[in-house]
Amino acid sequence: MSFDNAYEALTEQNDARWAFGTGFDDPLAGVDTALPPGVDAAVLSGYCLALADDALIASQRLAEWVTRAPELEDEVALANIALDLLGQARLLLARAGRTGEAVRDEDELAYFRDAHEFRNVRLVEQPHGDFAETVARLLVLSSWRLALFTRLTSSEDPVLAAIAAKGAKELAYHRDYAAQWVVRLGDGTAESHRRMRAGFDEVRPFLAELFAVGDVERAATAQGVGADPAAALDEVTAVLEQVCSAATVDAPPIAPATEVSGRVGEHTAHLAPLLAELQGVARAHPEGTW
Amino acid sequence: MTATGLPRAREIAEAVTDPELPMLTLADLGVLRGVELTGDGTVVVTLTPTYSGCPAMAEMRADVHRGLTAGGFERVRVRTALDPPWTTDWISPRGRHRLAEHGIAPPGTAPARGGPVPLRLEPPRAQVRCPRCGSPRTEELSRFSATACKALRRCTDCAEPFEHVKEI
């Protein structure tokens, strides 16, 4: 790009200079978003919304590490992982908003829903403890999401299948990053070992929910658009055991659960303050675009 | 109108450079997936994102749009193709050469996907040559670098740190 002078680059006419305000506000621009035959719009929308909310909330939490991480490389790594998840959230929100009962854009879904309308699992909304707890949670999250996304590459919805195929490549790097740190800390000093174990203790109460089959998952799986989370249990358990064995910490046991909480809007008290920060600017300037 | 026709449109679109790796064109990167001309004279350019959250994507679309408009094409549409997903295998030989010339180690062959993705806990074996001195003895400092698509490495011979485009 070139402009005659610096001022010209800042004027309205050259708005396209900026990543924000380019007018390209739809991450699915130009993608064929027609609904495949036999797929119910509300089911697909609800399922994509759940996967989007997991990524959006996890991304916001990870971004809190910026300026707080133990060293610069990890600050950059966590921000990169958060950015990947934000990208997945945008694509999925766009898919959810386009196929639901009323067309809603991704900003409306991200910024103008209250806590009880979010469908994320409670694991991702928990506040961060220390770095060990963060990598314990990231290992669980990325292993679980990678197992789901791998299955979703054969979803009946071609858009969701494409989002999953793209996301799976990213999640594999997230899982590797988390696993390397779990091993380093667990098999490190007495103090890092103690903290790594404590990190898994904090994560444990939120594991069962990941594999529970609620109405959203049941309907989406029945239509061939979703993946059965219960079917991913063995794969995730094997990954956690592999990593924890190398890290000399006990792998967290996952008790099968039947009840969902976050997926039906029942959240812990930690979600509302997170949303207040995430949504503050958009709600203060509801006409703003970016 | 300075120029019309598909060859000219393709030429313009292929010359647009990546905002974050400006030594590469979108064509070198494999992000440019197609240039077509419809019956009503609209140029339709298809791009594919590298990573889901790549912040350069909006810039790329804007740069393509601006380049073609400046080139005299009045109707321009930039499409997104998510499928098949981008892979570093699509970076052209010229693109790889240009990366190395600029001190960024190009990616090796992307891992084949299908079924569960194996988890490797051992440090990856150094298959990445130092783009400055050519030594194969390099080590990974961080799996994520200034952008999600790059890792940070160091050469144990010449001691220089360098970036490496990761295989996805």
Tab-separated table of C-alpha atoms in Angstrom:
chain	number	residue	atom	x	y	z
A	1	MET	CA	0.000	0.000	0.000
A	2	SER	CA	1.202	3.529	-0.541
A	3	PHE	CA	-0.129	6.950	0.280
A	4	ASP	CA	1.032	10.358	-0.847
A	5	ASN	CA	1.489	11.512	2.707
A	6	ALA	CA	1.054	10.304	6.243
A	7	TYR	CA	-2.100	12.318	6.783
A	8	GLU	CA	-3.824	10.706	3.833
A	9	ALA	CA	-3.242	7.327	5.386
A	10	LEU	CA	-5.284	8.401	8.395
A	11	THR	CA	-8.284	9.819	6.623
A	12	GLU	CA	-11.699	8.262	6.303
A	13	GLN	CA	-11.286	7.542	2.612
A	14	ASN	CA	-8.449	5.229	3.392
A	15	ASP	CA	-10.250	3.379	6.108
A	16	ALA	CA	-9.244	0.133	4.434
A	17	ARG	CA	-5.715	0.800	5.636
A	18	TRP	CA	-6.702	-0.551	9.025
A	19	ALA	CA	-7.435	-4.035	10.203
A	20	PHE	CA	-10.251	-2.516	12.233
A	21	GLY	CA	-12.864	-0.785	10.173
A	22	THR	CA	-12.085	-2.445	6.873
A	23	GLY	CA	-15.698	-3.336	6.336
A	24	PHE	CA	-14.684	-6.991	6.225
A	25	ASP	CA	-16.492	-7.736	9.437
A	26	ASP	CA	-17.600	-11.218	8.503
A	27	PRO	CA	-15.025	-13.984	8.953
A	28	LEU	CA	-17.174	-16.223	6.740
A	29	ALA	CA	-17.310	-13.690	3.896
A	30	GLY	CA	-17.758	-15.527	0.638
A	31	VAL	CA	-18.080	-18.955	2.239
A	32	ASP	CA	-21.014	-21.026	1.014
A	33	THR	CA	-23.138	-21.068	4.159
A	34	ALA	CA	-26.164	-22.900	2.747
A	35	LEU	CA	-27.607	-25.366	5.220
A	36	PRO	CA	-27.103	-29.014	4.215
A	37	PRO	CA	-30.297	-31.061	3.768
A	38	GLY	CA	-31.490	-32.840	6.883
A	39	VAL	CA	-29.746	-30.444	9.252
A	40	ASP	CA	-31.895	-28.403	11.597
A	41	ALA	CA	-30.814	-24.763	11.729
A	42	ALA	CA	-31.491	-24.372	15.451
A	43	VAL	CA	-29.546	-27.527	16.327
A	44	LEU	CA	-26.511	-26.510	14.265
A	45	SER	CA	-26.652	-22.982	15.637
A	46	GLY	CA	-26.846	-24.134	19.255
A	47	TYR	CA	-23.977	-26.548	18.807
A	48	CYS	CA	-21.703	-24.006	17.114
A	49	LEU	CA	-22.558	-21.474	19.805
A	50	ALA	CA	-21.420	-23.874	22.544
A	51	LEU	CA	-18.090	-24.554	20.789
A	52	ALA	CA	-17.674	-20.836	20.102
A	53	ASP	CA	-18.297	-19.851	23.707
A	54	ASP	CA	-15.735	-22.368	24.984
A	55	ALA	CA	-13.128	-20.766	22.736
A	56	LEU	CA	-14.138	-17.169	23.388
A	57	ILE	CA	-14.058	-17.460	27.176
A	58	ALA	CA	-10.853	-19.536	27.178
A	59	SER	CA	-9.261	-16.938	24.914
A	60	GLN	CA	-10.222	-14.073	27.212
A	61	ARG	CA	-8.808	-15.899	30.248
A	62	LEU	CA	-5.525	-16.722	28.485
A	63	ALA	CA	-5.157	-13.118	27.374
A	64	GLU	CA	-5.101	-12.133	31.052
A	65	TRP	CA	-1.566	-13.556	31.168
A	66	VAL	CA	-0.275	-10.775	28.934
A	67	THR	CA	2.110	-8.725	31.130
A	68	ARG	CA	1.836	-11.445	33.822
A	69	ALA	CA	3.563	-14.509	32.350
A	70	PRO	CA	6.756	-15.925	33.910
A	71	GLU	CA	8.848	-15.016	30.887
A	72	LEU	CA	8.409	-13.167	27.628
A	73	GLU	CA	8.369	-16.275	25.422
A	74	ASP	CA	5.451	-17.713	27.379
A	75	GLU	CA	3.572	-14.461	27.360
A	76	VAL	CA	3.845	-14.488	23.582
A	77	ALA	CA	2.922	-18.176	23.415
A	78	LEU	CA	-0.194	-17.752	25.552
A	79	ALA	CA	-1.257	-14.694	23.564
A	80	ASN	CA	-0.810	-16.668	20.328
A	81	ILE	CA	-2.895	-19.538	21.674
A	82	ALA	CA	-5.549	-17.054	22.816
A	83	LEU	CA	-5.560	-15.543	19.325
A	84	ASP	CA	-6.045	-18.928	17.672
A	85	LEU	CA	-8.981	-19.608	19.987
A	86	LEU	CA	-10.437	-16.182	19.291
A	87	GLY	CA	-10.247	-16.942	15.579
A	88	GLN	CA	-12.058	-20.234	16.114
A	89	ALA	CA	-14.663	-18.420	18.225
A	90	ARG	CA	-15.270	-15.831	15.493
A	91	LEU	CA	-15.814	-18.424	12.780
A	92	LEU	CA	-18.113	-20.478	15.011
A	93	LEU	CA	-20.062	-17.446	16.228
A	94	ALA	CA	-20.559	-16.373	12.639
A	95	ARG	CA	-21.795	-19.866	11.792
A	96	ALA	CA	-24.103	-19.902	14.846
A	97	GLY	CA	-25.488	-16.442	14.163
A	98	ARG	CA	-26.219	-17.101	10.510
A	99	THR	CA	-28.119	-20.328	11.064
A	100	GLY	CA	-30.125	-19.555	14.193
A	101	GLU	CA	-33.729	-18.475	14.434
A	102	ALA	CA	-32.805	-14.818	14.164
A	103	VAL	CA	-29.726	-13.688	12.288
A	104	ARG	CA	-27.249	-12.251	14.755
A	105	ASP	CA	-23.740	-11.149	13.940
A	106	GLU	CA	-20.680	-12.290	15.845
A	107	ASP	CA	-20.304	-9.022	17.768
A	108	GLU	CA	-23.867	-9.202	19.005
A	109	LEU	CA	-23.307	-12.744	20.199
A	110	ALA	CA	-19.981	-11.978	21.866
A	111	TYR	CA	-20.785	-8.634	23.434
A	112	PHE	CA	-24.509	-8.449	24.038
A	113	ARG	CA	-25.375	-11.656	25.811
A	114	ASP	CA	-25.435	-11.974	29.599
A	115	ALA	CA	-23.767	-14.773	31.566
A	116	HIS	CA	-26.831	-17.044	31.633
A	117	GLU	CA	-26.970	-16.924	27.823
A	118	PHE	CA	-23.412	-18.207	27.435
A	119	ARG	CA	-23.062	-21.917	26.710
A	120	ASN	CA	-19.409	-22.534	27.578
A	121	VAL	CA	-18.280	-25.321	29.885
A	122	ARG	CA	-17.364	-24.059	33.361
A	123	LEU	CA	-13.737	-25.202	33.032
A	124	VAL	CA	-12.852	-22.252	30.821
A	125	GLU	CA	-14.369	-19.535	33.010
A	126	GLN	CA	-12.375	-20.375	36.152
A	127	PRO	CA	-9.946	-17.669	37.242
A	128	HIS	CA	-6.255	-18.356	36.851
A	129	GLY	CA	-4.232	-19.481	39.782
A	130	ASP	CA	-0.530	-19.866	39.096
A	131	PHE	CA	1.129	-20.842	35.826
A	132	ALA	CA	0.969	-24.569	36.680
A	133	GLU	CA	-2.792	-24.410	37.012
A	134	THR	CA	-3.021	-22.609	33.682
A	135	VAL	CA	-1.022	-25.264	31.848
A	136	ALA	CA	-3.033	-28.033	33.563
A	137	ARG	CA	-6.242	-26.422	32.319
A	138	LEU	CA	-4.806	-25.774	28.863
A	139	LEU	CA	-3.699	-29.403	28.563
A	140	VAL	CA	-7.198	-30.615	29.406
A	141	LEU	CA	-8.930	-28.052	27.211
A	142	SER	CA	-6.739	-28.555	24.157
A	143	SER	CA	-6.764	-32.380	24.435
A	144	TRP	CA	-10.561	-32.409	24.711
A	145	ARG	CA	-11.142	-29.867	21.973
A	146	LEU	CA	-8.652	-31.552	19.654
A	147	ALA	CA	-10.452	-34.894	20.146
A	148	LEU	CA	-13.772	-33.225	19.299
A	149	PHE	CA	-12.441	-31.243	16.328
A	150	THR	CA	-10.776	-34.328	14.855
A	151	ARG	CA	-14.203	-35.995	14.844
A	152	LEU	CA	-15.930	-32.856	13.569
A	153	THR	CA	-13.846	-32.879	10.388
A	154	SER	CA	-16.475	-35.330	9.120
A	155	SER	CA	-19.441	-33.239	10.287
A	156	GLU	CA	-22.468	-33.170	8.001
A	157	ASP	CA	-22.122	-29.397	8.010
A	158	PRO	CA	-19.304	-28.585	5.585
A	159	VAL	CA	-18.647	-25.198	7.196
A	160	LEU	CA	-18.236	-26.684	10.673
A	161	ALA	CA	-16.093	-29.479	9.187
A	162	ALA	CA	-13.806	-26.899	7.571
A	163	ILE	CA	-13.543	-24.838	10.776
A	164	ALA	CA	-12.682	-28.026	12.691
A	165	ALA	CA	-10.047	-29.163	10.186
A	166	LYS	CA	-8.353	-25.792	10.426
A	167	GLY	CA	-8.673	-25.602	14.213
A	168	ALA	CA	-7.339	-29.115	14.796
A	169	LYS	CA	-3.940	-28.125	13.392
A	170	GLU	CA	-3.798	-25.206	15.830
A	171	LEU	CA	-5.016	-27.224	18.815
A	172	ALA	CA	-2.283	-29.806	18.258
A	173	TYR	CA	0.287	-27.052	18.877
A	174	HIS	CA	-1.609	-25.810	21.961
A	175	ARG	CA	-1.647	-29.297	23.421
A	176	ASP	CA	2.060	-29.796	22.759
A	177	TYR	CA	2.857	-26.498	24.440
A	178	ALA	CA	0.801	-27.354	27.544
A	179	ALA	CA	2.138	-30.927	27.707
A	180	GLN	CA	5.764	-29.775	27.569
A	181	TRP	CA	5.173	-27.452	30.515
A	182	VAL	CA	3.290	-30.051	32.556
A	183	VAL	CA	6.249	-32.426	32.165
A	184	ARG	CA	8.798	-29.709	32.917
A	185	LEU	CA	7.017	-28.590	36.085
A	186	GLY	CA	5.813	-31.993	37.290
A	187	ASP	CA	9.216	-33.608	36.815
A	188	GLY	CA	11.064	-30.498	37.976
A	189	THR	CA	11.805	-29.331	41.506
A	190	ALA	CA	9.887	-30.357	44.624
A	191	GLU	CA	8.105	-27.002	44.546
A	192	SER	CA	7.164	-27.121	40.863
A	193	HIS	CA	5.979	-30.718	41.326
A	194	ARG	CA	3.781	-29.671	44.238
A	195	ARG	CA	2.304	-26.809	42.234
A	196	MET	CA	1.679	-28.991	39.194
A	197	ARG	CA	-0.267	-31.447	41.334
A	198	ALA	CA	-2.191	-28.581	42.910
A	199	GLY	CA	-2.954	-27.285	39.421
A	200	PHE	CA	-4.602	-30.559	38.434
A	201	ASP	CA	-6.517	-30.553	41.740
A	202	GLU	CA	-8.055	-27.194	40.791
A	203	VAL	CA	-9.027	-28.435	37.332
A	204	ARG	CA	-10.448	-31.802	38.427
A	205	PRO	CA	-13.973	-30.686	39.518
A	206	PHE	CA	-14.664	-29.375	36.003
A	207	LEU	CA	-13.570	-32.419	34.004
A	208	ALA	CA	-16.700	-34.563	34.105
A	209	GLU	CA	-18.798	-31.831	32.510
A	210	LEU	CA	-16.643	-31.956	29.369
A	211	PHE	CA	-17.834	-35.470	28.569
A	212	ALA	CA	-21.478	-35.115	29.617
A	213	VAL	CA	-24.007	-35.370	26.822
A	214	GLY	CA	-26.620	-32.647	27.078
A	215	ASP	CA	-29.492	-31.805	24.769
A	216	VAL	CA	-27.232	-29.726	22.534
A	217	GLU	CA	-24.716	-32.525	21.983
A	218	ARG	CA	-27.384	-35.213	21.701
A	219	ALA	CA	-29.326	-33.406	18.979
A	220	ALA	CA	-26.203	-32.377	17.062
A	221	THR	CA	-24.732	-35.867	17.189
A	222	ALA	CA	-28.035	-37.411	16.080
A	223	GLN	CA	-28.029	-35.178	13.002
A	224	GLY	CA	-24.431	-35.968	12.189
A	225	VAL	CA	-23.248	-32.398	12.648
A	226	GLY	CA	-21.838	-32.781	16.171
A	227	ALA	CA	-19.398	-35.099	17.915
A	228	ASP	CA	-20.369	-37.198	20.923
A	229	PRO	CA	-18.184	-35.934	23.789
A	230	ALA	CA	-18.575	-39.218	25.695
A	231	ALA	CA	-16.890	-40.991	22.773
A	232	ALA	CA	-13.828	-38.756	23.204
A	233	LEU	CA	-13.330	-39.819	26.832
A	234	ASP	CA	-10.929	-42.687	26.158
A	235	GLU	CA	-8.751	-40.644	23.832
A	236	VAL	CA	-8.464	-37.727	26.263
A	237	THR	CA	-7.844	-40.052	29.216
A	238	ALA	CA	-4.994	-41.706	27.301
A	239	VAL	CA	-3.392	-38.347	26.523
A	240	LEU	CA	-3.630	-37.163	30.138
A	241	GLU	CA	-2.148	-40.432	31.363
A	242	GLN	CA	0.720	-40.233	28.893
A	243	VAL	CA	1.613	-36.698	29.905
A	244	CYS	CA	1.076	-37.148	33.631
A	245	SER	CA	3.126	-40.338	33.657
A	246	ALA	CA	6.073	-38.480	32.115
A	247	ALA	CA	5.461	-35.625	34.548
A	248	THR	CA	5.375	-37.992	37.591
A	249	VAL	CA	2.012	-36.648	38.731
A	250	ASP	CA	-1.230	-38.604	39.009
A	251	ALA	CA	-3.531	-38.154	36.018
A	252	PRO	CA	-6.826	-36.624	37.123
A	253	PRO	CA	-9.550	-39.279	37.098
A	254	ILE	CA	-12.574	-38.384	35.009
A	255	ALA	CA	-15.852	-39.584	36.490
A	256	PRO	CA	-18.618	-39.971	33.914
A	257	ALA	CA	-21.264	-37.309	34.333
A	258	THR	CA	-24.764	-37.009	33.005
A	259	GLU	CA	-25.537	-33.448	34.000
A	260	VAL	CA	-24.455	-30.386	32.090
A	261	SER	CA	-24.188	-26.961	33.689
A	262	GLY	CA	-22.420	-24.439	31.517
A	263	ARG	CA	-24.101	-25.784	28.390
A	264	VAL	CA	-27.512	-24.819	29.809
A	265	GLY	CA	-26.364	-21.456	31.116
A	266	GLU	CA	-25.640	-22.414	34.729
A	267	HIS	CA	-22.286	-20.874	35.421
A	268	THR	CA	-19.984	-20.197	38.351
A	269	ALA	CA	-19.734	-16.688	39.770
A	270	HIS	CA	-16.507	-16.144	37.825
A	271	LEU	CA	-18.118	-15.712	34.411
A	272	ALA	CA	-19.928	-12.410	35.024
A	273	PRO	CA	-16.796	-10.414	35.995
A	274	LEU	CA	-14.960	-11.867	32.977
A	275	LEU	CA	-17.796	-10.769	30.693
A	276	ALA	CA	-17.846	-7.327	32.274
A	277	GLU	CA	-14.280	-6.838	31.093
A	278	LEU	CA	-14.798	-8.507	27.726
A	279	GLN	CA	-17.961	-6.571	26.920
A	280	GLY	CA	-17.359	-3.223	28.631
A	281	VAL	CA	-16.177	-1.216	25.620
A	282	ALA	CA	-18.771	-2.638	23.220
A	283	ARG	CA	-21.600	-1.902	25.630
A	284	ALA	CA	-20.358	1.608	26.363
A	285	HIS	CA	-20.214	2.328	22.618
A	286	PRO	CA	-22.955	0.161	21.111
A	287	GLU	CA	-22.718	1.957	17.760
A	288	GLY	CA	-18.977	1.463	17.472
A	289	THR	CA	-17.445	-0.708	14.778
A	290	TRP	CA	-14.077	-2.404	14.746
B	1	MET	CA	-9.601	2.073	-16.705
B	2	THR	CA	-5.953	1.163	-16.981
B	3	ALA	CA	-6.360	-2.512	-17.676
B	4	THR	CA	-9.000	-5.196	-17.821
B	5	GLY	CA	-9.079	-8.884	-18.343
B	6	LEU	CA	-8.280	-11.916	-16.315
B	7	PRO	CA	-4.504	-12.074	-16.925
B	8	ARG	CA	-4.048	-8.533	-15.637
B	9	ALA	CA	-6.275	-9.170	-12.604
B	10	ARG	CA	-4.309	-12.293	-11.798
B	11	GLU	CA	-1.040	-10.455	-12.176
B	12	ILE	CA	-2.167	-7.766	-9.705
B	13	ALA	CA	-3.553	-10.248	-7.175
B	14	GLU	CA	-0.409	-12.373	-7.348
B	15	ALA	CA	1.788	-9.375	-6.615
B	16	VAL	CA	0.086	-8.503	-3.303
B	17	THR	CA	2.451	-9.179	-0.414
B	18	ASP	CA	1.772	-10.632	3.011
B	19	PRO	CA	1.510	-7.905	5.687
B	20	GLU	CA	3.549	-9.861	8.222
B	21	LEU	CA	6.005	-11.587	5.876
B	22	PRO	CA	6.393	-8.845	3.252
B	23	MET	CA	9.118	-10.757	1.413
B	24	LEU	CA	6.362	-13.165	0.298
B	25	THR	CA	3.442	-12.574	-1.994
B	26	LEU	CA	0.067	-14.097	-1.153
B	27	ALA	CA	0.691	-16.408	-4.106
B	28	ASP	CA	4.066	-17.514	-2.648
B	29	LEU	CA	2.322	-18.190	0.650
B	30	GLY	CA	-0.401	-20.304	-0.943
B	31	VAL	CA	-3.071	-18.016	0.496
B	32	LEU	CA	-4.236	-16.903	-2.945
B	33	ARG	CA	-6.481	-19.682	-4.126
B	34	GLY	CA	-8.096	-18.297	-7.231
B	35	VAL	CA	-8.769	-15.279	-9.435
B	36	GLU	CA	-11.853	-15.311	-11.628
B	37	LEU	CA	-13.737	-12.876	-13.784
B	38	THR	CA	-17.529	-13.136	-13.788
B	39	GLY	CA	-19.837	-12.291	-16.665
B	40	ASP	CA	-20.560	-8.807	-15.308
B	41	GLY	CA	-16.872	-7.973	-15.073
B	42	THR	CA	-16.460	-8.560	-11.335
B	43	VAL	CA	-13.058	-9.837	-10.285
B	44	VAL	CA	-13.543	-12.557	-7.679
B	45	VAL	CA	-10.442	-13.351	-5.650
B	46	THR	CA	-10.431	-16.324	-3.311
B	47	LEU	CA	-8.155	-16.291	-0.262
B	48	THR	CA	-7.726	-18.887	2.458
B	49	PRO	CA	-6.688	-17.935	5.993
B	50	THR	CA	-3.458	-19.398	7.352
B	51	TYR	CA	-4.634	-19.570	10.979
B	52	SER	CA	-8.212	-19.105	12.255
B	53	GLY	CA	-7.235	-16.021	14.230
B	54	CYS	CA	-4.651	-14.571	11.860
B	55	PRO	CA	-5.022	-10.802	12.293
B	56	ALA	CA	-3.386	-10.201	8.915
B	57	MET	CA	-6.349	-11.703	7.062
B	58	ALA	CA	-8.357	-8.465	7.017
B	59	GLU	CA	-5.266	-6.605	5.802
B	60	MET	CA	-4.746	-9.129	3.020
B	61	ARG	CA	-8.319	-8.780	1.816
B	62	ALA	CA	-8.056	-5.000	1.938
B	63	ASP	CA	-4.721	-5.030	0.067
B	64	VAL	CA	-6.113	-7.266	-2.684
B	65	HIS	CA	-9.195	-5.094	-2.954
B	66	ARG	CA	-7.156	-1.905	-3.083
B	67	GLY	CA	-4.642	-3.284	-5.580
B	68	LEU	CA	-7.301	-4.333	-8.037
B	69	THR	CA	-9.304	-1.134	-7.649
B	70	ALA	CA	-6.164	0.907	-8.256
B	71	GLY	CA	-5.485	-1.314	-11.272
B	72	GLY	CA	-8.737	-0.183	-12.839
B	73	PHE	CA	-11.094	-2.975	-11.846
B	74	GLU	CA	-14.288	-1.407	-10.621
B	75	ARG	CA	-16.034	-4.444	-9.241
B	76	VAL	CA	-13.945	-6.582	-6.904
B	77	ARG	CA	-15.054	-9.269	-4.490
B	78	VAL	CA	-12.767	-11.123	-2.093
B	79	ARG	CA	-14.027	-14.533	-1.039
B	80	THR	CA	-12.854	-16.745	1.809
B	81	ALA	CA	-12.258	-20.456	1.313
B	82	LEU	CA	-11.890	-22.481	4.506
B	83	ASP	CA	-11.707	-25.856	2.830
B	84	PRO	CA	-9.280	-27.476	2.254
B	85	PRO	CA	-7.406	-25.914	5.174
B	86	TRP	CA	-4.198	-24.060	4.426
B	87	THR	CA	-1.000	-25.970	4.933
B	88	THR	CA	2.596	-24.795	4.942
B	89	ASP	CA	3.162	-27.325	2.136
B	90	TRP	CA	1.542	-24.735	-0.135
B	91	ILE	CA	4.374	-22.245	0.336
B	92	SER	CA	6.055	-22.137	-3.057
B	93	PRO	CA	9.747	-22.949	-3.692
B	94	ARG	CA	10.293	-19.250	-4.386
B	95	GLY	CA	8.549	-18.419	-1.091
B	96	ARG	CA	10.784	-20.816	0.838
B	97	HIS	CA	13.855	-19.352	-0.793
B	98	ARG	CA	12.732	-15.817	0.046
B	99	LEU	CA	12.072	-16.745	3.692
B	100	ALA	CA	15.546	-18.237	4.087
B	101	GLU	CA	17.096	-15.194	2.408
B	102	HIS	CA	15.466	-13.043	5.060
B	103	GLY	CA	16.670	-15.109	7.993
B	104	ILE	CA	13.484	-17.103	8.562
B	105	ALA	CA	13.824	-20.877	8.344
B	106	PRO	CA	11.171	-22.268	5.979
B	107	PRO	CA	8.884	-25.089	7.171
B	108	GLY	CA	9.575	-28.754	6.536
B	109	THR	CA	6.881	-31.118	5.354
B	110	ALA	CA	3.618	-30.692	7.245
B	111	PRO	CA	2.516	-33.651	9.377
B	112	ALA	CA	-0.036	-35.892	7.702
B	113	ARG	CA	-3.381	-35.717	9.484
B	114	GLY	CA	-6.120	-38.265	9.811
B	115	GLY	CA	-7.354	-39.872	12.994
B	116	PRO	CA	-6.000	-38.934	16.422
B	117	VAL	CA	-3.014	-36.602	16.381
B	118	PRO	CA	-0.031	-38.158	18.169
B	119	LEU	CA	1.418	-36.293	21.123
B	120	ARG	CA	5.208	-36.140	21.295
B	121	LEU	CA	6.746	-35.213	24.609
B	122	GLU	CA	10.363	-35.415	23.498
B	123	PRO	CA	11.840	-32.195	22.171
B	124	PRO	CA	11.490	-32.199	18.394
B	125	ARG	CA	14.638	-33.357	16.644
B	126	ALA	CA	16.467	-30.499	15.031
B	127	GLN	CA	15.655	-30.704	11.345
B	128	VAL	CA	15.737	-26.967	10.971
B	129	ARG	CA	18.898	-25.505	9.519
B	130	CYS	CA	20.144	-22.140	10.683
B	131	PRO	CA	19.241	-19.701	7.892
B	132	ARG	CA	22.398	-17.655	8.625
B	133	CYS	CA	25.225	-20.201	8.787
B	134	GLY	CA	23.473	-23.310	7.484
B	135	SER	CA	24.281	-25.411	10.550
B	136	PRO	CA	21.847	-28.250	11.283
B	137	ARG	CA	22.571	-27.850	15.003
B	138	THR	CA	19.705	-25.664	16.168
B	139	GLU	CA	17.336	-25.790	19.143
B	140	GLU	CA	13.828	-24.579	19.844
B	141	LEU	CA	13.503	-21.714	22.320
B	142	SER	CA	9.759	-21.262	22.044
B	143	ARG	CA	7.072	-22.974	20.013
B	144	PHE	CA	5.311	-19.647	19.525
B	145	SER	CA	6.977	-16.486	18.311
B	146	ALA	CA	6.001	-12.992	17.154
B	147	THR	CA	3.120	-14.612	15.272
B	148	ALA	CA	1.352	-17.931	15.772
B	149	CYS	CA	2.816	-19.232	12.506
B	150	LYS	CA	6.422	-18.976	13.682
B	151	ALA	CA	8.564	-20.635	16.337
B	152	LEU	CA	11.695	-19.129	17.875
B	153	ARG	CA	14.932	-21.105	17.538
B	154	ARG	CA	18.630	-20.659	18.150
B	155	CYS	CA	21.664	-21.952	16.312
B	156	THR	CA	24.093	-23.686	18.668
B	157	ASP	CA	27.006	-23.051	16.261
B	158	CYS	CA	26.700	-19.375	15.386
B	159	ALA	CA	24.502	-18.651	18.455
B	160	GLU	CA	22.097	-16.489	16.467
B	161	PRO	CA	18.418	-16.699	17.290
B	162	PHE	CA	16.094	-17.009	14.310
B	163	GLU	CA	12.464	-17.615	13.463
B	164	HIS	CA	11.070	-20.723	11.834
B	165	VAL	CA	7.751	-21.032	10.024
B	166	LYS	CA	6.101	-23.978	11.756
B	167	GLU	CA	4.707	-26.914	9.836
B	168	ILE	CA	0.916	-27.102	9.958
